[in-house]
Short mmCIF file of C-alpha atoms and ligand atoms in Angstrom, two decimals:
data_model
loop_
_atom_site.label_atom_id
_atom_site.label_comp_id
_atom_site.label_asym_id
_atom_site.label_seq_id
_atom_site.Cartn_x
_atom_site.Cartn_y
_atom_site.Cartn_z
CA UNK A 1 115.92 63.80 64.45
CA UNK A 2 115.61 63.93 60.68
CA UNK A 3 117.66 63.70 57.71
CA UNK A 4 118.58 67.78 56.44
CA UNK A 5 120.09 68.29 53.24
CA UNK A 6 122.06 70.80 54.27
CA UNK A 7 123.88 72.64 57.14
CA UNK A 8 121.51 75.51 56.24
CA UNK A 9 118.34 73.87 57.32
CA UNK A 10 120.07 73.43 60.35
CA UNK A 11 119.44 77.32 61.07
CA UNK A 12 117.10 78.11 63.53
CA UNK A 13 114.36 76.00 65.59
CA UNK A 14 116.89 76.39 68.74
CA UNK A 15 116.11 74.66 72.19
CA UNK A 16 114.64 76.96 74.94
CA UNK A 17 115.66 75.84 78.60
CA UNK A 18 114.31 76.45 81.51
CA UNK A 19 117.31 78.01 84.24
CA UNK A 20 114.92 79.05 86.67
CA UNK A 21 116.91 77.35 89.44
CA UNK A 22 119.10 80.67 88.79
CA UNK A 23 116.37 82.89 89.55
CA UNK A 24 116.26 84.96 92.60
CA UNK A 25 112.39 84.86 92.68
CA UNK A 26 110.58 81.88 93.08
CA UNK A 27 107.22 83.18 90.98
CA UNK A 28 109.45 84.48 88.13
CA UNK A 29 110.64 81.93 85.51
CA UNK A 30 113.47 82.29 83.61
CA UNK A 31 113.88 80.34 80.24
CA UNK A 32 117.14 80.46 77.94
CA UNK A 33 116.86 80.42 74.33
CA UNK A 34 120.07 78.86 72.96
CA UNK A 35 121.10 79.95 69.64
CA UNK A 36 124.42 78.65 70.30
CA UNK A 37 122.59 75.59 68.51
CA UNK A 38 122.81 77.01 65.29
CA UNK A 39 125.10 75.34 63.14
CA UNK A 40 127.79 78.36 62.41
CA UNK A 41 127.21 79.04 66.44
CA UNK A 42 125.17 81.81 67.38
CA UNK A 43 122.07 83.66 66.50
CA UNK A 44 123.63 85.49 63.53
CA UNK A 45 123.30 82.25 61.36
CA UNK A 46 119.23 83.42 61.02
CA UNK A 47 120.21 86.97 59.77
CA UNK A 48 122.86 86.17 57.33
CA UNK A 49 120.94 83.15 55.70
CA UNK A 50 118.18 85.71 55.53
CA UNK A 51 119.92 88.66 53.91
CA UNK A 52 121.99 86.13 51.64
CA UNK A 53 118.54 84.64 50.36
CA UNK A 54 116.95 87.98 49.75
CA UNK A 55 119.99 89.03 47.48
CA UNK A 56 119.46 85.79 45.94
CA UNK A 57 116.13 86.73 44.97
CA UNK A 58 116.50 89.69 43.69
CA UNK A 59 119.65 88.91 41.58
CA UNK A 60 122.18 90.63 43.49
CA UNK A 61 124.22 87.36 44.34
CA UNK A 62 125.62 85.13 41.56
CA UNK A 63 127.81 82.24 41.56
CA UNK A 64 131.82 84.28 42.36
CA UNK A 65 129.92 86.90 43.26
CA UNK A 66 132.06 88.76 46.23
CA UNK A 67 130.08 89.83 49.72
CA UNK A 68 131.06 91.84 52.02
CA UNK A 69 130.45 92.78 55.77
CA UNK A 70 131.66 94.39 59.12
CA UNK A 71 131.05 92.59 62.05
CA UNK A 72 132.36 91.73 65.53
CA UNK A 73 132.29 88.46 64.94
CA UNK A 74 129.17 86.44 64.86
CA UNK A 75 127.96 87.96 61.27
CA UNK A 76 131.10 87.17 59.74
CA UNK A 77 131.29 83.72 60.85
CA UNK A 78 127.65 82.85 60.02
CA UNK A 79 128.17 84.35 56.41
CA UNK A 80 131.43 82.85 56.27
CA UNK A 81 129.98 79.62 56.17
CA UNK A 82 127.14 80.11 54.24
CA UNK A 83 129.57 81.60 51.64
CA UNK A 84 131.65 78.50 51.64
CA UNK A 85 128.59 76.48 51.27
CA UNK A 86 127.02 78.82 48.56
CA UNK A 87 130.46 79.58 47.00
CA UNK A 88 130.10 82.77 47.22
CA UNK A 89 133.62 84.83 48.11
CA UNK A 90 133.61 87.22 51.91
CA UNK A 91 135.64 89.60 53.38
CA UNK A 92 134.85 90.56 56.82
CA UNK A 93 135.76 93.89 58.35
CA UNK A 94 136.62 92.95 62.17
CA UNK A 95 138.09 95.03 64.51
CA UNK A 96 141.31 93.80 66.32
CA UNK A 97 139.81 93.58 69.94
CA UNK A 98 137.68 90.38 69.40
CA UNK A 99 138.72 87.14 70.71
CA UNK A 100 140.96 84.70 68.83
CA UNK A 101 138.59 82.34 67.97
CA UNK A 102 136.28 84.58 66.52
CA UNK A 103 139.05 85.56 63.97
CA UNK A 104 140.09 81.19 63.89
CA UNK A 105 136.42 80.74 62.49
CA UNK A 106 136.43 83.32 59.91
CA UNK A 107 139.67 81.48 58.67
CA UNK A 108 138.10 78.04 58.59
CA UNK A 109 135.51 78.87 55.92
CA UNK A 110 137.87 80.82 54.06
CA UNK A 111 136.89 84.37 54.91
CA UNK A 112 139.40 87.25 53.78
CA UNK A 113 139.23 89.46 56.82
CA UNK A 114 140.47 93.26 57.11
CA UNK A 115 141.13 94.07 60.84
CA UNK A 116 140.19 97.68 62.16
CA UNK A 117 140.95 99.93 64.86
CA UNK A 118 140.27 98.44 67.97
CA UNK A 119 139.90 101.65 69.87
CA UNK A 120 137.12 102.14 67.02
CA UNK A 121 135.04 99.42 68.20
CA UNK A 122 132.32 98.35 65.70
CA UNK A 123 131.88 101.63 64.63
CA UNK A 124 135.51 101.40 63.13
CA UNK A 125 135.04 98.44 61.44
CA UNK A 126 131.36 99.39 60.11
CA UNK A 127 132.74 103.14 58.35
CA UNK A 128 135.79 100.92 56.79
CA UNK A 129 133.47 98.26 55.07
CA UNK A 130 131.31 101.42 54.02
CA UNK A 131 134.27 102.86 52.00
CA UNK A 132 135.15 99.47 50.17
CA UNK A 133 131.94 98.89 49.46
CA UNK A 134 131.80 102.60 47.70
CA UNK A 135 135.59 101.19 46.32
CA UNK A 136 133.70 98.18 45.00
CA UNK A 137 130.33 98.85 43.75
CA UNK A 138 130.09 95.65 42.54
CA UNK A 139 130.48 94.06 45.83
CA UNK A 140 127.30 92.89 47.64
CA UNK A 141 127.57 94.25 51.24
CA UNK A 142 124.07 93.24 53.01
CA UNK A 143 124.51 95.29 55.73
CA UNK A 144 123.17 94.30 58.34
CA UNK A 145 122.68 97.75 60.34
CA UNK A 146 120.07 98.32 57.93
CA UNK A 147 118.88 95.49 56.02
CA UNK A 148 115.03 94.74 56.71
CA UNK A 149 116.05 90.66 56.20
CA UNK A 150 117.76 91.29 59.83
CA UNK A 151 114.89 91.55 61.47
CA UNK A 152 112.33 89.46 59.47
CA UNK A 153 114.55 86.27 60.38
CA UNK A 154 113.73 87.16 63.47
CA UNK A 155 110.48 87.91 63.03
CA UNK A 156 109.74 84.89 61.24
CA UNK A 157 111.68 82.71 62.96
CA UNK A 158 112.88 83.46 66.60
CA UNK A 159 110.02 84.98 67.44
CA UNK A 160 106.99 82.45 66.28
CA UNK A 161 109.57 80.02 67.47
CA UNK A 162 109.15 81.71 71.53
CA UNK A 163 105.56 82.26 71.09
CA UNK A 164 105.55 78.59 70.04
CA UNK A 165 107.27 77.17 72.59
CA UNK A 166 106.35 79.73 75.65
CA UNK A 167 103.60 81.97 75.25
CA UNK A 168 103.00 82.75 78.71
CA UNK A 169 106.13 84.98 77.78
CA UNK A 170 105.71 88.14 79.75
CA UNK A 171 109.29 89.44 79.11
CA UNK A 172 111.77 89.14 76.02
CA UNK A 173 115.62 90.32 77.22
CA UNK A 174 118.18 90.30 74.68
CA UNK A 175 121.45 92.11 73.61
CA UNK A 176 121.26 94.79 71.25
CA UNK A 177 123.57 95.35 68.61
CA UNK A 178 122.25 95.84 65.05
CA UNK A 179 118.89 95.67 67.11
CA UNK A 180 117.83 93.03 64.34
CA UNK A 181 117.11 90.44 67.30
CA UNK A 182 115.22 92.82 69.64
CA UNK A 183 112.81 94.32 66.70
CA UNK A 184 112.36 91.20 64.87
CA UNK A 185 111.58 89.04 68.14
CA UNK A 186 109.49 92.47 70.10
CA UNK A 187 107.52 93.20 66.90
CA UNK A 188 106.09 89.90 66.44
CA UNK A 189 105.51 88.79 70.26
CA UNK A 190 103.90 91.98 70.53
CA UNK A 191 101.68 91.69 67.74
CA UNK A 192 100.37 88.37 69.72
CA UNK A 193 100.35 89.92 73.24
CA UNK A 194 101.28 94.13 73.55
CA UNK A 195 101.84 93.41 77.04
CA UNK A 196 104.78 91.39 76.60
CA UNK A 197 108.08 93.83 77.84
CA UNK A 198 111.24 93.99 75.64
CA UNK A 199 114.19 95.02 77.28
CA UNK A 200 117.56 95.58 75.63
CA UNK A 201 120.73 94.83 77.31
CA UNK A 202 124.10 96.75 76.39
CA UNK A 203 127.92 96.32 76.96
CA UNK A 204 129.42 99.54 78.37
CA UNK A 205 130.34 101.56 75.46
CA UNK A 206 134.34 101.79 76.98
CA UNK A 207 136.72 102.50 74.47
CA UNK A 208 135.22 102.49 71.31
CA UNK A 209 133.31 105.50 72.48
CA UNK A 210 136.58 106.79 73.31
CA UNK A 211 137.57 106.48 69.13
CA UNK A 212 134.67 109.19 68.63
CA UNK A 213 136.12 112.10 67.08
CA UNK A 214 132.64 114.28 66.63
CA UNK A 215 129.30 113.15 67.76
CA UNK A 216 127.81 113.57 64.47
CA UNK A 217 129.43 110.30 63.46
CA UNK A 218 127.20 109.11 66.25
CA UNK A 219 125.28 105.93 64.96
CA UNK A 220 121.83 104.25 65.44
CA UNK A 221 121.00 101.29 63.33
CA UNK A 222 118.47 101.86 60.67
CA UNK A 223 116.64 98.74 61.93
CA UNK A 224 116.19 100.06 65.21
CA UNK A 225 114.63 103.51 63.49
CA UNK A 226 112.66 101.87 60.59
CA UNK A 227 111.20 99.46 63.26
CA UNK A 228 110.56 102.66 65.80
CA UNK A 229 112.76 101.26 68.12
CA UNK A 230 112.18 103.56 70.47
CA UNK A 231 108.54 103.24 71.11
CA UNK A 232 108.77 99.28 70.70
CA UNK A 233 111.53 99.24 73.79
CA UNK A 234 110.10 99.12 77.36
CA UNK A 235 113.72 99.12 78.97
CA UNK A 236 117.27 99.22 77.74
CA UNK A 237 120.43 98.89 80.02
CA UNK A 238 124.09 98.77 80.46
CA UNK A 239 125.38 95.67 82.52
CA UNK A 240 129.03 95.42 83.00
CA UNK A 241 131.89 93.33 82.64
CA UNK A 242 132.21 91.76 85.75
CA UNK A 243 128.00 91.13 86.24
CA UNK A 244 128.54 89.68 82.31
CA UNK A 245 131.22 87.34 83.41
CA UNK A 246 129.59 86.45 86.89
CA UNK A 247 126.32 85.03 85.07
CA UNK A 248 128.11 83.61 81.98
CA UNK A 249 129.60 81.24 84.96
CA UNK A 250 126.26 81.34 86.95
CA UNK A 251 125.11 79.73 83.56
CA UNK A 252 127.36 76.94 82.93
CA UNK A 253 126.14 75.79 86.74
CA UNK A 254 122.61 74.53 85.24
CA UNK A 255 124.80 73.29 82.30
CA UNK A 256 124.67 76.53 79.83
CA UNK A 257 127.83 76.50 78.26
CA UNK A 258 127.29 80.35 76.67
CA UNK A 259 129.07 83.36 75.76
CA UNK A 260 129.04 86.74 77.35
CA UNK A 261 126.98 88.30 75.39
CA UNK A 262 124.53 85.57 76.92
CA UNK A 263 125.55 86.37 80.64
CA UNK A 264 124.59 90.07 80.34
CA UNK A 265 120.82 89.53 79.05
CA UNK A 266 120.68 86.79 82.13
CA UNK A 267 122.24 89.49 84.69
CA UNK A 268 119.83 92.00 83.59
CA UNK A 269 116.79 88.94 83.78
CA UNK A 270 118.10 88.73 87.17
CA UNK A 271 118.18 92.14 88.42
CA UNK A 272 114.12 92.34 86.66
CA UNK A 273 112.98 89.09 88.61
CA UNK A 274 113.60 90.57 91.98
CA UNK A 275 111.87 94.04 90.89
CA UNK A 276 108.64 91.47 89.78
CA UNK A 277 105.71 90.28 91.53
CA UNK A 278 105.61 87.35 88.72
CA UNK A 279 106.63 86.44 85.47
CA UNK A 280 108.29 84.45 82.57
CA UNK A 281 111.35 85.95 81.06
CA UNK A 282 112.52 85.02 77.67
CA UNK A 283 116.72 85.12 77.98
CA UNK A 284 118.46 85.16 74.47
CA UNK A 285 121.38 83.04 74.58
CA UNK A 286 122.97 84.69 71.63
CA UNK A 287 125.82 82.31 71.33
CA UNK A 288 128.11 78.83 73.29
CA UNK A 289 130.80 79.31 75.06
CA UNK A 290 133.28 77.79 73.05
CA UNK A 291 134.67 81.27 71.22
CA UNK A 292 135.30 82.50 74.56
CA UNK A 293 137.64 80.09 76.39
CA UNK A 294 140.70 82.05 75.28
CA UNK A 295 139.58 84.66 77.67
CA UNK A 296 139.49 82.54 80.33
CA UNK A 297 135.89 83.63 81.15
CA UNK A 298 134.99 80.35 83.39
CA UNK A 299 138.57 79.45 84.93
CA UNK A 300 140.95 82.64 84.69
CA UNK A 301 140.63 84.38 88.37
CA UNK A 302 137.73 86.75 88.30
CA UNK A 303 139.44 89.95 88.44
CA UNK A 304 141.64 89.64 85.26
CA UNK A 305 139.14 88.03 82.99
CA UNK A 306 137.16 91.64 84.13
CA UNK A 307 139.70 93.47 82.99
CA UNK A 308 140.57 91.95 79.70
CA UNK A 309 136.88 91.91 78.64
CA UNK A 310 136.54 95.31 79.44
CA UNK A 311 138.97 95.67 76.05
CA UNK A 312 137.19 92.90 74.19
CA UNK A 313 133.79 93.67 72.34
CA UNK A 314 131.99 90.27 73.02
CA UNK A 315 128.60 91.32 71.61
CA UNK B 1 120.76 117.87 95.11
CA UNK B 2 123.72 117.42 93.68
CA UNK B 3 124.74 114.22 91.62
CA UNK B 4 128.33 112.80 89.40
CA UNK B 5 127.86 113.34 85.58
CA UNK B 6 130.39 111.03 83.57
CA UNK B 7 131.09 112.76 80.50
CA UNK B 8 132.19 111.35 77.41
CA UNK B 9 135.95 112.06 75.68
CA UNK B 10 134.37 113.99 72.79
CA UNK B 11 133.01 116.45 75.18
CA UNK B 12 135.67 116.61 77.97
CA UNK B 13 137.29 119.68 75.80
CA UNK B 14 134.14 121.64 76.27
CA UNK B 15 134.07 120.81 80.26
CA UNK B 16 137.70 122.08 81.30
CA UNK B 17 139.00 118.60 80.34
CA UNK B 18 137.17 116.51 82.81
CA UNK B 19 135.62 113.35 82.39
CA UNK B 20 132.77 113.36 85.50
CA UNK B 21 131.51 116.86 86.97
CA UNK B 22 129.05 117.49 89.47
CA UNK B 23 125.69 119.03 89.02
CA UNK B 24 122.43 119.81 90.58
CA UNK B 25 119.19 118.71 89.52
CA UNK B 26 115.97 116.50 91.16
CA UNK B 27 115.17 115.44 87.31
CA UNK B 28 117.73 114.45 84.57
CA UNK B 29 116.66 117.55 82.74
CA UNK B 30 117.25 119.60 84.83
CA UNK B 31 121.12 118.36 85.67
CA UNK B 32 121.65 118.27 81.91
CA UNK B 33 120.74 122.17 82.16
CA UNK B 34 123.17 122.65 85.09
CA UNK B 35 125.61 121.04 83.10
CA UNK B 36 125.01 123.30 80.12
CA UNK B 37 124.82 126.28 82.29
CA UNK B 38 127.95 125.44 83.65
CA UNK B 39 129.92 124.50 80.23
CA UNK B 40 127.87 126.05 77.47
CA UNK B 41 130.14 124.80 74.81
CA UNK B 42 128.14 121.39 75.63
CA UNK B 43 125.14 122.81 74.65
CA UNK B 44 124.95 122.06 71.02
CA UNK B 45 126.41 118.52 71.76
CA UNK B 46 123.82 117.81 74.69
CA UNK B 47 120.51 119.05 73.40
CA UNK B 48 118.14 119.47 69.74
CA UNK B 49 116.69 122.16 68.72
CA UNK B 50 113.47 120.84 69.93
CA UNK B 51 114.55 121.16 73.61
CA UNK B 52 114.89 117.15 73.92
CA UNK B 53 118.06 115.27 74.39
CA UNK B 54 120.56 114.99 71.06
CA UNK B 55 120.09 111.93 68.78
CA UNK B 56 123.14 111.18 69.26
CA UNK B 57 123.59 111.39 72.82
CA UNK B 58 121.94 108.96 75.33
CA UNK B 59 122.03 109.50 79.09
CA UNK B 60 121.90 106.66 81.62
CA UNK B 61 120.84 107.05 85.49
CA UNK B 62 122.74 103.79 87.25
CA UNK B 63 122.81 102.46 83.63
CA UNK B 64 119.49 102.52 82.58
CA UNK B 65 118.90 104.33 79.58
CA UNK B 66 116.49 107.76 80.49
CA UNK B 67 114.55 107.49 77.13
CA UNK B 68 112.74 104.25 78.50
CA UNK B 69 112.55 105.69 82.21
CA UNK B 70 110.65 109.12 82.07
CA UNK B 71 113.27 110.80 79.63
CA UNK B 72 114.17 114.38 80.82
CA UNK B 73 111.27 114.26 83.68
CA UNK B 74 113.21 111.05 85.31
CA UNK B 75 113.61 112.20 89.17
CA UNK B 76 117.15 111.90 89.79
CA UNK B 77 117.63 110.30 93.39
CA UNK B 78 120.33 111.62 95.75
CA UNK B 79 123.86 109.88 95.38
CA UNK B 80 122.57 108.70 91.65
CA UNK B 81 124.86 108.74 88.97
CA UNK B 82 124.08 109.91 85.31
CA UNK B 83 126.46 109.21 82.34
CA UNK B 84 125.98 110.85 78.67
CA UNK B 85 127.21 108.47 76.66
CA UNK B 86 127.26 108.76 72.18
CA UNK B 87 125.27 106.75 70.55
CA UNK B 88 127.72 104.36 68.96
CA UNK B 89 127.46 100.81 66.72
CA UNK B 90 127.60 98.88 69.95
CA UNK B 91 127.15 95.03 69.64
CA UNK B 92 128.34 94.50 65.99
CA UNK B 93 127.31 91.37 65.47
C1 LIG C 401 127.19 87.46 70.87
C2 LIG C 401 126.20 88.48 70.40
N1 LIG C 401 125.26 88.91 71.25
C3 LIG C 401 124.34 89.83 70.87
C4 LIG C 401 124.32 90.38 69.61
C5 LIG C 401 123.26 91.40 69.22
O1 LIG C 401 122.34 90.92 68.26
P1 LIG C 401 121.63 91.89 67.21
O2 LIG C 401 122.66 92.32 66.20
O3 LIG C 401 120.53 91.07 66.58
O4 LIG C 401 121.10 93.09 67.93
C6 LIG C 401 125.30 89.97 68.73
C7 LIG C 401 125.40 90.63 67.43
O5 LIG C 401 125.45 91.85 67.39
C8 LIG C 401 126.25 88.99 69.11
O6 LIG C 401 127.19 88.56 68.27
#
């Protein structure tokens, strides 16, 4: 351990743990990367230092300058306390359906937050901070569906950081959500080995797909286009609530205390090791458990936590 | 062969109002053209110009995305089910 000077040099260089005793084949390894280390809590603490820093540099952020984001969650929260820190002003566009905590932590680091439709989902949430941003031009709003410093944390960081620590890495699962993770961390382990396989993992769209009132308002993150998502992804699927749930508590059995997001890129790790001969799969652990207990994810009978993350976006 | 296609909300209007219908196909393609064939107001919601699947649309065989599989040449195995789902801001961080 060494002496930081700040809580932001406490971003990134996160522990990667080996949970193979949860894998269903005995030549495929499974190692967790936990980014539930990170001092705001999850993974998102590398992109928002990174798009903050950028708009330092190019004189886009002064001291009382205002930002402003949408986000699930995660985003907001890392920002949030790098604004604090910075003393910078935030509002946060979140939609209603995220869990209580999520919305607690915003309000510790002072974060004004504007709540959107939950039957919007993300989508909701991202078209409302677009129109106060156009409202307030002089408002920084990184965005992070589009702003290259989402994946270059990544790629600079979480990425040299697996390569570092494992690079006998054969596959790289993580959840996708402004994609900045998966393009970021597959750009860069590819660059070292293009045999390495990067699969995305989604939630079930649910609802919020339900808040779609014409498919062209339809969205796929600019960082997933710019960075040819398409042709950098070997695999992308859907793994639902209850599998989610069942390996977020699978988890916390070799001592991972993570969220769900976490337990649906280790259900679809699972469901790859039995398809493999052999192999060494790199599980993101986008965030701890801790904003989660109000769900009742690890205690709460099976069936009911199920059905009350089906309504929650957890990603 | 015939398999379950889940349809999305936005397009239920165009399919008599219902949210899964059944169609026959041995490759995704080909069940997304049964399901045109069979509700042509999806066409312009399922398929470019180009012939390939809507940018906005993606399609998922047991919940595996078809654009990483073999796209619209995917085989389609008997009892399989096939959703058409918008592309959305999923995760939002
Ligand atoms: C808990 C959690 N998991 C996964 C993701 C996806 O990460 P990314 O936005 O880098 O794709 C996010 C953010 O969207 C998240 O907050």
């Amino acid at each position: 351990m060494a002496l930081y000077h700040s809580v932001l040099d406490l971003i990134g260089d996160t522990p990667l743990v080996d949970v193979s005793a949860l894998s269903p084949n005995p030549g495929v390894r499974i190692l967790a990367k936990l980014e539930g280390q990170n001092p705001g809590g999850s993974v998102k603490d590398r992109a928002a230092k990174a798009m903050m820093e950028e708009a330092e540099k190019e004189g886009r952020l002064v001291p009382g300058s205002v930002v402003l984001e949408s986000s699930s969650g995660n985003t907001g929260i890392a920002l949030a306390m790098i604004c604090r820190i910075k003393g910078y002003r935030l509002t946060v566009v979140l939609p209603e359906n995220v869990s209580t905590e999520r919305r607690q932590l915003l309000e510790v680091w002072g974060a004004d937050i504007v709540t959107s439709p939950g039957a919007e989902g993300s989508n909701g949430a991202l078209r409302a901070a677009q129109e106060l941003a156009a409202e307030h031009p002089d408002w920084l709003f990184p965005y992070q569906y589009g702003n290259p410093a989402n994946p270059k944390a990544h790629y600079e960081g979480t990425g040299p950081e697996i390569w570092r620590d494992c690079p006998e890495v054969t596959h790289f699962v993580a959840g996708l959500g402004t994609a900045g993770t998966l393009m970021g961390v597959g750009r860069f382990l590819k660059e070292r080995n293009p045999d390495v396989q990067l699969w995305a993992v989604e939630p079930p769209a649910g609802e919020m797909v339900d808040g779609l009132r014409n498919l062209d308002d339809g969205f796929v993150p600019p960082v997933f286009t710019d960075n040819d998502g398409p042709a950098l992804l070997d695999r992308k699927m859907i793994v639902r609530a209850r599998e989610s749930i069942e390996w977020t508590r699978r988890l916390s059995d070799v001592g991972v205390f993570a969220g769900m997001s976490s337990g649906s890129a280790m259900a679809a790790a699972v469901k790859g090791a039995e398809q493999l001969d052999e192999g060494v799969m790199v599980v993101l652990a986008a965030d701890g458990g801790w904003k989660y207990l109000s769900t009742g994810a690890w205690t709460a009978d099976l069936d009911d936590v199920v059905d009350r993350a089906t309504r929650l976006i957890y990603f | 062969m015939s398999v379950s296609v889940r349809l999305p909300t936005i397009l239920r209007p165009q399919a008599g109002g219902l949210s899964e219908v059944s169609a026959e196909g041995g490759t995704v393609g080909e069940v997304v053209d049964d399901v045109v064939r069979q509700f042509p107001g999806t066409a312009s919601h399922l398929k470019a110009a180009d012939g390939g699947l809507h940018r906005f649309v993606n399609v998922y065989l047991n919940d595996e995305d078809v654009r990483y599989l073999a796209g619209l040449e995917t085989p389609v195995p008997s009892g399989a089910q096939l959703s058409i789902v918008p592309a959305v801001a999923g995760g939002g961080g």
